[in-house]
mmCIF file of C-alpha atoms and ligand atoms in Angstrom:
data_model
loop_
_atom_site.group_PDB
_atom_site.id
_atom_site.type_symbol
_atom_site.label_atom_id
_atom_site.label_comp_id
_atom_site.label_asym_id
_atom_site.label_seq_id
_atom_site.Cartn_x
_atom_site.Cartn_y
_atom_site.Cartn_z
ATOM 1 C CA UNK A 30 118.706 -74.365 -36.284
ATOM 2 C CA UNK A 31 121.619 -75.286 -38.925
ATOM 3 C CA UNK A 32 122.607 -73.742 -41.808
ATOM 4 C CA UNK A 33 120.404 -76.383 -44.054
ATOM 5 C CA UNK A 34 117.869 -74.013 -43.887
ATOM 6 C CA UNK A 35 118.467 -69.923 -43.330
ATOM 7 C CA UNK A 36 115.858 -67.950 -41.301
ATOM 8 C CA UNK A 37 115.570 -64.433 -41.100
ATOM 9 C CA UNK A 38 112.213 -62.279 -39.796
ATOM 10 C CA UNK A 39 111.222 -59.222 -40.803
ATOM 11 C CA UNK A 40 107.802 -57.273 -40.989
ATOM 12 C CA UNK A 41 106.415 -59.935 -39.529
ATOM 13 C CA UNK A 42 107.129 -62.638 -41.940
ATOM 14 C CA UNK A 43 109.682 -65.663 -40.597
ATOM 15 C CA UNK A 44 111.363 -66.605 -43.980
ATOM 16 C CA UNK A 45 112.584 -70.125 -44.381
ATOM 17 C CA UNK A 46 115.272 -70.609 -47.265
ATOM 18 C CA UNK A 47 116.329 -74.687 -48.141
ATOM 19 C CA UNK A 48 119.951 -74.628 -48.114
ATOM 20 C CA UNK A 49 121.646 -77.290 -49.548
ATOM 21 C CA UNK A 50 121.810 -75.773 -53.461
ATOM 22 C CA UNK A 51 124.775 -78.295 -54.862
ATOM 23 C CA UNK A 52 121.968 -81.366 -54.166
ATOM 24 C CA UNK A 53 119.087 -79.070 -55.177
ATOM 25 C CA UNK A 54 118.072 -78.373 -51.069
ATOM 26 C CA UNK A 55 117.467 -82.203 -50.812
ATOM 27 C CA UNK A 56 116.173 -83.154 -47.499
ATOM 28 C CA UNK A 57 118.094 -84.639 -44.904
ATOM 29 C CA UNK A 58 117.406 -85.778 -41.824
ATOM 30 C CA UNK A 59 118.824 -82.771 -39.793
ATOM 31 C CA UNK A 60 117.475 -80.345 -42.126
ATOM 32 C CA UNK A 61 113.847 -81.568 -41.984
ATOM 33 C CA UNK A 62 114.240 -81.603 -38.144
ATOM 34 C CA UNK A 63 115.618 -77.622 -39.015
ATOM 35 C CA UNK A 64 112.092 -77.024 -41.095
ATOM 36 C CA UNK A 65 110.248 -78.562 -38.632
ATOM 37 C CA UNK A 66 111.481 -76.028 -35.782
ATOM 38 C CA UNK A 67 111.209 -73.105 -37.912
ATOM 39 C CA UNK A 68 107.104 -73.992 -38.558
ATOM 40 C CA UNK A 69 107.175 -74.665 -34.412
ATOM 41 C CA UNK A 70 108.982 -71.575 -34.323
ATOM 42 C CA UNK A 71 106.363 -69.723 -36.592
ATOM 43 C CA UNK A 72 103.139 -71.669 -34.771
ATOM 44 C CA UNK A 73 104.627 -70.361 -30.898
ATOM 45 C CA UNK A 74 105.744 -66.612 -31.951
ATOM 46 C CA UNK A 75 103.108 -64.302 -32.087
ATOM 47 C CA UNK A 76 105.268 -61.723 -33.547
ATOM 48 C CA UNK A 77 105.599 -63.907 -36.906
ATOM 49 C CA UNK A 78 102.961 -63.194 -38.795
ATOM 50 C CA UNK A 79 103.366 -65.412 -41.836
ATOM 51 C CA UNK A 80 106.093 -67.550 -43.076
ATOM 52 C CA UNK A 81 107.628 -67.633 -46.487
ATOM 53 C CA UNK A 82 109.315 -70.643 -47.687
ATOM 54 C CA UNK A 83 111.561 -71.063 -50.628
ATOM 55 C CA UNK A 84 114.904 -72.545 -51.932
ATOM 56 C CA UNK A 85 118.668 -71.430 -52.203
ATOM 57 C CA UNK A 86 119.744 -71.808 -55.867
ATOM 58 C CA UNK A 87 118.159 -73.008 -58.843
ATOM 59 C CA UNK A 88 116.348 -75.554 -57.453
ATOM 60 C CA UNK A 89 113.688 -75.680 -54.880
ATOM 61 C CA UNK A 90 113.379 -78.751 -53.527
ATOM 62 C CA UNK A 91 114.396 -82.768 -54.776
ATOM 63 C CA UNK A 92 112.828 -84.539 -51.893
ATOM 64 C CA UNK A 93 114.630 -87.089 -49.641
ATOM 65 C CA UNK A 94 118.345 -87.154 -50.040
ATOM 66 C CA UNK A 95 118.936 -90.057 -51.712
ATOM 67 C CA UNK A 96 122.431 -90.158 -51.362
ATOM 68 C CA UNK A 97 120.891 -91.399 -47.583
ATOM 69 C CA UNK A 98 119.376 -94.261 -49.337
ATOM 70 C CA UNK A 99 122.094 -95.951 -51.163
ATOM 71 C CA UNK A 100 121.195 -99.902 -50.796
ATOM 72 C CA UNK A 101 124.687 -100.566 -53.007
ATOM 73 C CA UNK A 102 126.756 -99.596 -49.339
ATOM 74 C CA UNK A 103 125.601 -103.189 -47.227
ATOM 75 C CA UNK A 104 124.005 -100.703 -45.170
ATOM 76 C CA UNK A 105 120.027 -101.327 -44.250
ATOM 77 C CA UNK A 106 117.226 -99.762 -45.886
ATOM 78 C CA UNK A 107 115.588 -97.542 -43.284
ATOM 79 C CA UNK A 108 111.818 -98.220 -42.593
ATOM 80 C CA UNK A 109 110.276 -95.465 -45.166
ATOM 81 C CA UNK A 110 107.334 -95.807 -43.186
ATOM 82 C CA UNK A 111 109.267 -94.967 -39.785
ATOM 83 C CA UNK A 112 111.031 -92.026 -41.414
ATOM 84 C CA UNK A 113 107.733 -90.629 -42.809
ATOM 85 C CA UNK A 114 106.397 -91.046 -39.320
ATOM 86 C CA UNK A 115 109.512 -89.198 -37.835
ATOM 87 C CA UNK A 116 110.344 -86.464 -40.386
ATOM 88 C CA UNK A 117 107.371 -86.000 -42.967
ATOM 89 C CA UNK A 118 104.433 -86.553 -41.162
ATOM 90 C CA UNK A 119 104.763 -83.430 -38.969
ATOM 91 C CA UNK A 120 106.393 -81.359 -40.661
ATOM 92 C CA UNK A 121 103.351 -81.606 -43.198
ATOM 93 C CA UNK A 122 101.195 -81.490 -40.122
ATOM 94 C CA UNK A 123 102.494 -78.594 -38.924
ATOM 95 C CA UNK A 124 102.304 -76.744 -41.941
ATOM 96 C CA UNK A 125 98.970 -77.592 -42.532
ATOM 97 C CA UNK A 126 98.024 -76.710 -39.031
ATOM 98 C CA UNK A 127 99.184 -73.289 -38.540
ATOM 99 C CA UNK A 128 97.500 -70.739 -38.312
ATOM 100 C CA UNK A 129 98.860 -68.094 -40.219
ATOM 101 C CA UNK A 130 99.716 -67.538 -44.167
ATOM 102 C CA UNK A 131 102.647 -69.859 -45.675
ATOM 103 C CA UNK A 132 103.725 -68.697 -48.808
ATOM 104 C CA UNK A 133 105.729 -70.618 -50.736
ATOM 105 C CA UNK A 134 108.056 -69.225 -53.627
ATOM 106 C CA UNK A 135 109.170 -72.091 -55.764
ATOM 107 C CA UNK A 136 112.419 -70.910 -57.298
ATOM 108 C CA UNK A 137 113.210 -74.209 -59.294
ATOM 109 C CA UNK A 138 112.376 -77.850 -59.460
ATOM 110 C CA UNK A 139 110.146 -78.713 -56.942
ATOM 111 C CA UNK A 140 110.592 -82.887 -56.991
ATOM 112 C CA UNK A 141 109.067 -85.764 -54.783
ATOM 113 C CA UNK A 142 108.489 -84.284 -51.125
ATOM 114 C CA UNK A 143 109.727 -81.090 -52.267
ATOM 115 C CA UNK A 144 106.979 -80.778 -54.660
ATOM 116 C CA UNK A 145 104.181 -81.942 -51.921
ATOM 117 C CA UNK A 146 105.805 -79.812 -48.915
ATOM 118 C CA UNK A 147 105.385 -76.442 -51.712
ATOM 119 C CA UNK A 148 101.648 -78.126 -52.562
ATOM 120 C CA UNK A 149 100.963 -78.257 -48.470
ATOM 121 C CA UNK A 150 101.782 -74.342 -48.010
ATOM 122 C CA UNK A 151 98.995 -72.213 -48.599
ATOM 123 C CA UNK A 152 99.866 -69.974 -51.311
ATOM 124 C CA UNK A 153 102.258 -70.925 -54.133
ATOM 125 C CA UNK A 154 104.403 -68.934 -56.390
ATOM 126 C CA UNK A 155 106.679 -70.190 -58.677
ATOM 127 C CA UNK A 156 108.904 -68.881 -61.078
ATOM 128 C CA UNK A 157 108.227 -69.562 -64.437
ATOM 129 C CA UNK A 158 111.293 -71.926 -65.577
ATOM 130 C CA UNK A 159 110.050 -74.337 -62.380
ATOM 131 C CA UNK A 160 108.373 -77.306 -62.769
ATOM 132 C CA UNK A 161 106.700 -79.723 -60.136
ATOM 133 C CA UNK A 162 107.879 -83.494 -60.341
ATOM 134 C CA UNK A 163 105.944 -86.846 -58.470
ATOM 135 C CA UNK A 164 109.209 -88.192 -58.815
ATOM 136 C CA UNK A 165 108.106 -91.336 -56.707
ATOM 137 C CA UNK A 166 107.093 -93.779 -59.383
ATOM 138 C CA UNK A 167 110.837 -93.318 -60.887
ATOM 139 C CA UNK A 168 112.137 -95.045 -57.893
ATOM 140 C CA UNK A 169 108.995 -97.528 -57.381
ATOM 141 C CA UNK A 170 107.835 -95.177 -54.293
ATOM 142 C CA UNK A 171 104.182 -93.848 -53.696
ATOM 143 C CA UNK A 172 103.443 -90.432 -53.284
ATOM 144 C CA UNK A 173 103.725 -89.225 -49.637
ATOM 145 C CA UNK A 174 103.829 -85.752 -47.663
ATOM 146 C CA UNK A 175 100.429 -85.460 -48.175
ATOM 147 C CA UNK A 176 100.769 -85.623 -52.646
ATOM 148 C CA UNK A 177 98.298 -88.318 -52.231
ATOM 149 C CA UNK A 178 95.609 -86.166 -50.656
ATOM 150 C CA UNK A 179 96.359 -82.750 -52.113
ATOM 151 C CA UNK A 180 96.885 -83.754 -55.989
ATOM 152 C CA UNK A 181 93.673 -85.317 -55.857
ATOM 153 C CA UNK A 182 91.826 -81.922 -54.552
ATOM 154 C CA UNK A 183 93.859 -79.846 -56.486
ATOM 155 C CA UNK A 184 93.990 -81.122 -59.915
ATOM 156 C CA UNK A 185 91.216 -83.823 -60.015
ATOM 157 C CA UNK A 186 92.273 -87.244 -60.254
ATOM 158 C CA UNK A 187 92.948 -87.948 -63.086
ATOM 159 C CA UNK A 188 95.793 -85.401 -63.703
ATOM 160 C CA UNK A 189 96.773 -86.520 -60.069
ATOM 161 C CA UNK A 190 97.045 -89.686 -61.634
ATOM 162 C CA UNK A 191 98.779 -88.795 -64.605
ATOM 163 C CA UNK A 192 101.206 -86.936 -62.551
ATOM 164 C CA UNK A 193 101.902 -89.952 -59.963
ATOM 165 C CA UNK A 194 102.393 -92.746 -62.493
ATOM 166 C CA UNK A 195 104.532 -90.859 -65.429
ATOM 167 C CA UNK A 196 106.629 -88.625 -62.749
ATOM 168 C CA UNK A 197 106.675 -86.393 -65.994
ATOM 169 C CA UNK A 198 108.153 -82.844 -64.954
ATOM 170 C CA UNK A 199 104.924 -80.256 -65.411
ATOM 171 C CA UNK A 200 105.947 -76.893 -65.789
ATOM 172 C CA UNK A 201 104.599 -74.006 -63.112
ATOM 173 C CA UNK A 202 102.925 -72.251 -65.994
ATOM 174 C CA UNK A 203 100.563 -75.482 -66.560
ATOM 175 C CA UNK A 204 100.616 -75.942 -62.771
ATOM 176 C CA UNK A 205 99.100 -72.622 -62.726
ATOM 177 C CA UNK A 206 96.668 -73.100 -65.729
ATOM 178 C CA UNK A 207 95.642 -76.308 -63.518
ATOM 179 C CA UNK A 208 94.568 -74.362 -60.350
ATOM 180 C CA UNK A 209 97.717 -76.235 -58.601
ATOM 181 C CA UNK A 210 99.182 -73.634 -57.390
ATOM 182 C CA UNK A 211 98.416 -69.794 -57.187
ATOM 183 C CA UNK A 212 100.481 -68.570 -60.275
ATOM 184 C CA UNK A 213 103.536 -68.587 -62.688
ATOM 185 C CA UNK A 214 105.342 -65.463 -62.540
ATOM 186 C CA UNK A 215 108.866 -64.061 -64.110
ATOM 187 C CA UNK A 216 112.042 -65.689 -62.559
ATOM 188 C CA UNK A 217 113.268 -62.216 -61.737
ATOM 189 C CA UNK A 218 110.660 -61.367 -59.797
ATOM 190 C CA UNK A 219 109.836 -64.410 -57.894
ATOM 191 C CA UNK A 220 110.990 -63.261 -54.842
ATOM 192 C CA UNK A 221 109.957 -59.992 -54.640
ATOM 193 C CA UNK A 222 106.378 -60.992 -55.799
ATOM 194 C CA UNK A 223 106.160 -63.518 -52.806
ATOM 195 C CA UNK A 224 108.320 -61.205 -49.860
ATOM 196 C CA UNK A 225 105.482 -58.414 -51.014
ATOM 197 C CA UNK A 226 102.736 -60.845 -50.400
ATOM 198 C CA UNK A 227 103.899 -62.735 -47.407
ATOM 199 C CA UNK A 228 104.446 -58.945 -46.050
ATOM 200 C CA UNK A 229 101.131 -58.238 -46.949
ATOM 201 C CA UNK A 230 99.704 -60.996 -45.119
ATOM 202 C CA UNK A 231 101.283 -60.292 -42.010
ATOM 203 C CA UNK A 232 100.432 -57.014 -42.096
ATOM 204 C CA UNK A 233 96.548 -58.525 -41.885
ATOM 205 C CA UNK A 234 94.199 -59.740 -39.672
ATOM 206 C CA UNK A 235 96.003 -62.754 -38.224
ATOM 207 C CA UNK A 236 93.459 -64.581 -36.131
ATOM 208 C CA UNK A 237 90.732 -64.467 -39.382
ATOM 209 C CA UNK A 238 93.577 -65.824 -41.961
ATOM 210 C CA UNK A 239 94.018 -68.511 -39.546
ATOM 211 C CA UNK A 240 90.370 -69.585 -38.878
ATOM 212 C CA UNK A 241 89.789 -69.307 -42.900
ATOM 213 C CA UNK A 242 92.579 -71.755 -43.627
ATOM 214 C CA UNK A 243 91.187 -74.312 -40.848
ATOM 215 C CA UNK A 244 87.535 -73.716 -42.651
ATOM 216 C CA UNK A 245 89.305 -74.432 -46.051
ATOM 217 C CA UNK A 246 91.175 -76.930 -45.144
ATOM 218 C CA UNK A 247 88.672 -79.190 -43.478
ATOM 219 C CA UNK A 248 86.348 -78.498 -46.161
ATOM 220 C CA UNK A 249 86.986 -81.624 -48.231
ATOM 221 C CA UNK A 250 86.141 -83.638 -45.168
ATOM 222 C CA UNK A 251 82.633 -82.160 -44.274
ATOM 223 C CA UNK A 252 78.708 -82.202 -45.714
ATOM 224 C CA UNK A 253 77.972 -78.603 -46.710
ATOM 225 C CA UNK A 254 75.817 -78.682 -43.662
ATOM 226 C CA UNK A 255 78.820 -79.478 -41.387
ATOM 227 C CA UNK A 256 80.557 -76.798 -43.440
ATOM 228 C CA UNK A 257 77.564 -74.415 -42.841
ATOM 229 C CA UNK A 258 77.685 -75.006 -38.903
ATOM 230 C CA UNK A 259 81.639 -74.411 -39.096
ATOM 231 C CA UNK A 260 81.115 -71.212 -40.829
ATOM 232 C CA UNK A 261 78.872 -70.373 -38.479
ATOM 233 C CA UNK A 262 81.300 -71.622 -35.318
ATOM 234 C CA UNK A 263 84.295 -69.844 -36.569
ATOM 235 C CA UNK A 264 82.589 -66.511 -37.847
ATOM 236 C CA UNK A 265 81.781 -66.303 -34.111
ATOM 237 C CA UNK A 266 85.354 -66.066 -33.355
ATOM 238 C CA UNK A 267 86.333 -63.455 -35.860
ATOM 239 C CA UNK A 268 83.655 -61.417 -34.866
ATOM 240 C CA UNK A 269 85.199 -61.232 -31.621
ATOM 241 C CA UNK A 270 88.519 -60.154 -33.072
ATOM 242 C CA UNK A 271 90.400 -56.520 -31.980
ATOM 243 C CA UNK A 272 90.837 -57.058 -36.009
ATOM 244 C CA UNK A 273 87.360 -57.500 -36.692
ATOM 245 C CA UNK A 274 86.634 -53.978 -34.400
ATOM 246 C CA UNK A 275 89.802 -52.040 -36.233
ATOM 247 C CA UNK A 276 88.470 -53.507 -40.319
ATOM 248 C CA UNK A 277 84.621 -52.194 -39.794
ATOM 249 C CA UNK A 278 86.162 -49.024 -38.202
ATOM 250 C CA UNK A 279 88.856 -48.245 -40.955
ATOM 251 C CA UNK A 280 85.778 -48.452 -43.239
ATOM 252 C CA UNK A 281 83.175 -46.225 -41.602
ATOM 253 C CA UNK A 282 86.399 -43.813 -41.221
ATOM 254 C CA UNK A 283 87.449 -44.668 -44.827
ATOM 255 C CA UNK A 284 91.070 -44.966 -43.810
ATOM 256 C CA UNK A 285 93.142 -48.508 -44.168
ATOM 257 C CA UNK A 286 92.787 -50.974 -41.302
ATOM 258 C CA UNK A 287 96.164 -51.535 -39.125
ATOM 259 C CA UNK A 288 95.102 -54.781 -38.005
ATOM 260 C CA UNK A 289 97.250 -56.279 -34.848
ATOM 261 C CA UNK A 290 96.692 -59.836 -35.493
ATOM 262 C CA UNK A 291 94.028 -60.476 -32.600
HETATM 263 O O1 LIG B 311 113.161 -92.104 -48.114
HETATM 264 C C1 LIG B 311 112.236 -91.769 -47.419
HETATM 265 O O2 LIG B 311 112.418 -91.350 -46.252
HETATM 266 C C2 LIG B 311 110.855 -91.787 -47.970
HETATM 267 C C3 LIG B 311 110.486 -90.446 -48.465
HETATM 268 C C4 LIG B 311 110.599 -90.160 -49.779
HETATM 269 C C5 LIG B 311 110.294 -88.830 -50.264
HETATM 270 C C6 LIG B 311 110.846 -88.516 -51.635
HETATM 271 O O3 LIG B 311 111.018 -87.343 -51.903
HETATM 272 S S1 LIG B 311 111.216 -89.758 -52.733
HETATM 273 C C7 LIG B 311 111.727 -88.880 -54.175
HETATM 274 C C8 LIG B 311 113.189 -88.477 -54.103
HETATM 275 N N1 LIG B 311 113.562 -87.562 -55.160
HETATM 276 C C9 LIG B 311 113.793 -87.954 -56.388
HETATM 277 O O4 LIG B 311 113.651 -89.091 -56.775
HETATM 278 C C10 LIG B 311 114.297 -86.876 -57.330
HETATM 279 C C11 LIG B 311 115.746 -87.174 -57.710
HETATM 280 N N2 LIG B 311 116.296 -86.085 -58.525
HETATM 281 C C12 LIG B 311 116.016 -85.953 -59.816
HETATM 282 O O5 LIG B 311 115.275 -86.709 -60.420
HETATM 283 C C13 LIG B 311 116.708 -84.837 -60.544
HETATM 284 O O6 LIG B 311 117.813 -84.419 -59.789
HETATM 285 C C14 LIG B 311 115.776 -83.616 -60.791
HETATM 286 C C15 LIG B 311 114.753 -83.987 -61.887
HETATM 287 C C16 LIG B 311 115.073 -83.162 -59.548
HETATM 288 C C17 LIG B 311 116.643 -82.424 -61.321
HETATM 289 O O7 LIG B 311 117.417 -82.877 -62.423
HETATM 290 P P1 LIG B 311 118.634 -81.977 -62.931
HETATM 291 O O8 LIG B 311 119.162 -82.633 -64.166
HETATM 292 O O9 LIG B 311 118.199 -80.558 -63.042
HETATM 293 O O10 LIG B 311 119.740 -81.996 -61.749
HETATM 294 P P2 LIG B 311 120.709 -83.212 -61.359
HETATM 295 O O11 LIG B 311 121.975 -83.097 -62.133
HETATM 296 O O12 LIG B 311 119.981 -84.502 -61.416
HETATM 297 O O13 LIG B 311 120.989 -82.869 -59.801
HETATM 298 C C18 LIG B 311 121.930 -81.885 -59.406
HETATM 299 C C19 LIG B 311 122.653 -82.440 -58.189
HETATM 300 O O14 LIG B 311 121.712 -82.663 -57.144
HETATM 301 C C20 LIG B 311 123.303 -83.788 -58.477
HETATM 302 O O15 LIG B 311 124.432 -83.881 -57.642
HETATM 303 P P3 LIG B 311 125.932 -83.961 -58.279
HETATM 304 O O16 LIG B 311 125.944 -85.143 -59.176
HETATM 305 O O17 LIG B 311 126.087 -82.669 -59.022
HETATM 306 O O18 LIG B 311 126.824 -84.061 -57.083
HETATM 307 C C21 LIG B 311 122.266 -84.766 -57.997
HETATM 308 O O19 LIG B 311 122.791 -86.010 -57.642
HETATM 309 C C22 LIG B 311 121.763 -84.022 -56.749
HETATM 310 N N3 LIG B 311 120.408 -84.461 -56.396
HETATM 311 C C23 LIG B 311 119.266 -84.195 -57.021
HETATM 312 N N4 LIG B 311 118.242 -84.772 -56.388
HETATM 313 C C24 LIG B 311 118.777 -85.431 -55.340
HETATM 314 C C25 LIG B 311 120.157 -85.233 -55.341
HETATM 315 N N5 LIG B 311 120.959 -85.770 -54.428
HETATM 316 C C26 LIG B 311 120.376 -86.523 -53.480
HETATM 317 N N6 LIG B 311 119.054 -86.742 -53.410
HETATM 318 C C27 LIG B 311 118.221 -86.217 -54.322
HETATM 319 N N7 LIG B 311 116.891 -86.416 -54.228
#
């Protein structure tokens, strides 16, 4: 892994920081290949419990490095396509797919992919001063890293709408009002509002959190009698959790659960 994005793990939580501050943690091609092996990282480590996600400096995220796409050097365009296929696509896939808690703390502007990998994580904080940008339109792109299905199920479509075609910045505190992300809180305590919660989900019962963001996350895509049967299929599974044994024990014994993740 390079230094375009830090890791460090502890308590169980594999924290991913964006690291290029002076071009507001753009992404590059080597550090979305860095992202994408911390999420592997996270999916093939049992000891890593839930992954936080946030930005060095005052922004979070500006999307693609556009300084990469400069059609003024003679140089060819790349295939967008080809790079979403490459770079995007899995990473998004990945986070989407594992499971385990990704919190994301969004420290600053949170623009074009930056603002759809932050919508893609599965609980979002940001501080109060950030706003979220669909910065495609203002360079005659369409929303990708999943914005296009996300905005839609998160805000309704026409805010998604609104959002896609002005590329007007909307600030966390609306974002929040909007039921876009989780909530809005105090720069200052960003980060120790989102370490205390990413802690707090590691510290839980892994295998359940996982299995309840597969049900949630396939919801959109089912009948509620598909759902129903899912509910069913997967409530199965937790039941045969060490975690489900330990939480129904810790409350006959009225003590707190210490829940191993299995
Ligand atoms: O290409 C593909 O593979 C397809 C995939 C596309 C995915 C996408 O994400 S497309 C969308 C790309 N992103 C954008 O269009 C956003 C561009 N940035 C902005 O509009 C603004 O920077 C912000 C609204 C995000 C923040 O504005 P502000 O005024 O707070 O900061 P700034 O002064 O514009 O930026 C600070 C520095 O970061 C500046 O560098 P400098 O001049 O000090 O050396 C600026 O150039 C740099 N920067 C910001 N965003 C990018 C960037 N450099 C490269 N790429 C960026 N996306």
């Amino acid at each position: 892994m390079t230094d375009t994005v830090l890791t460090g793990l502890d308590e169980g939580v594999l924290t991913l920081t964006l690291n290029r501050p002076d071009k507001l943690n753009s992404f590059t091609p080597e550090m979305l290949g860095a992202l994408q092996a911390g999420f592997e990282r996270a999916r093939d480590d049992a000891e890593i419990r839930a992954v936080l996600l946030t930005g060095a400096g005052r922004g979070f995220c500006a999307g693609q490095d556009l300084g990469g796409r400069d059609p003024r050097n003679g140089g060819e365009i790349p295939d967008l396509g080809t790079t979403l296929d490459t770079y995007y696509n899995p990473l998004l896939r990945l986070i989407r797919g594992l499971e385990k808690p990704v919190v994301c703390a969004v420290n600053g502007v949170a623009a074009g992919a930056g603002a759809n990998v932050a919508l893609a994580c599965d609980i979002v904080l940001a501080a109060r001063s950030a706003t979220f940008i669909q910065a495609f339109s203002k360079i005659g792109l369409v929303p990708d890293a999943g914005g296009s299905w996300l905005l839609p199920r998160l805000v309704g479509e026409a805010r998604a709408k609104g959002l896609a075609l002005t590329a007007e910045p909307l600030p966390s505190a609306t974002a929040a009002e909007w039921g876009m992300i989780w909530k809005a809180v105090d720069d200052a305590v960003l980060m120790e509002e989102a370490t205390a919660l990413a802690r707090r989900l590691a510290a839980g019962p892994t295998l359940s959190h996982g299995l309840t963001k597969r049900l949630i996350n396939g919801a959109a895509s089912r009948s509620f009698d598909e759902q129903l049967d899912h509910e069913r299929d997967l409530q199965a599974a937790a039941g045969r959790s060490e975690d489900y044994c330990e939480g129904v024990t810790a409350f006959l014994e009225k003590r707190p659960a210490g829940f191993r993740g299995r």
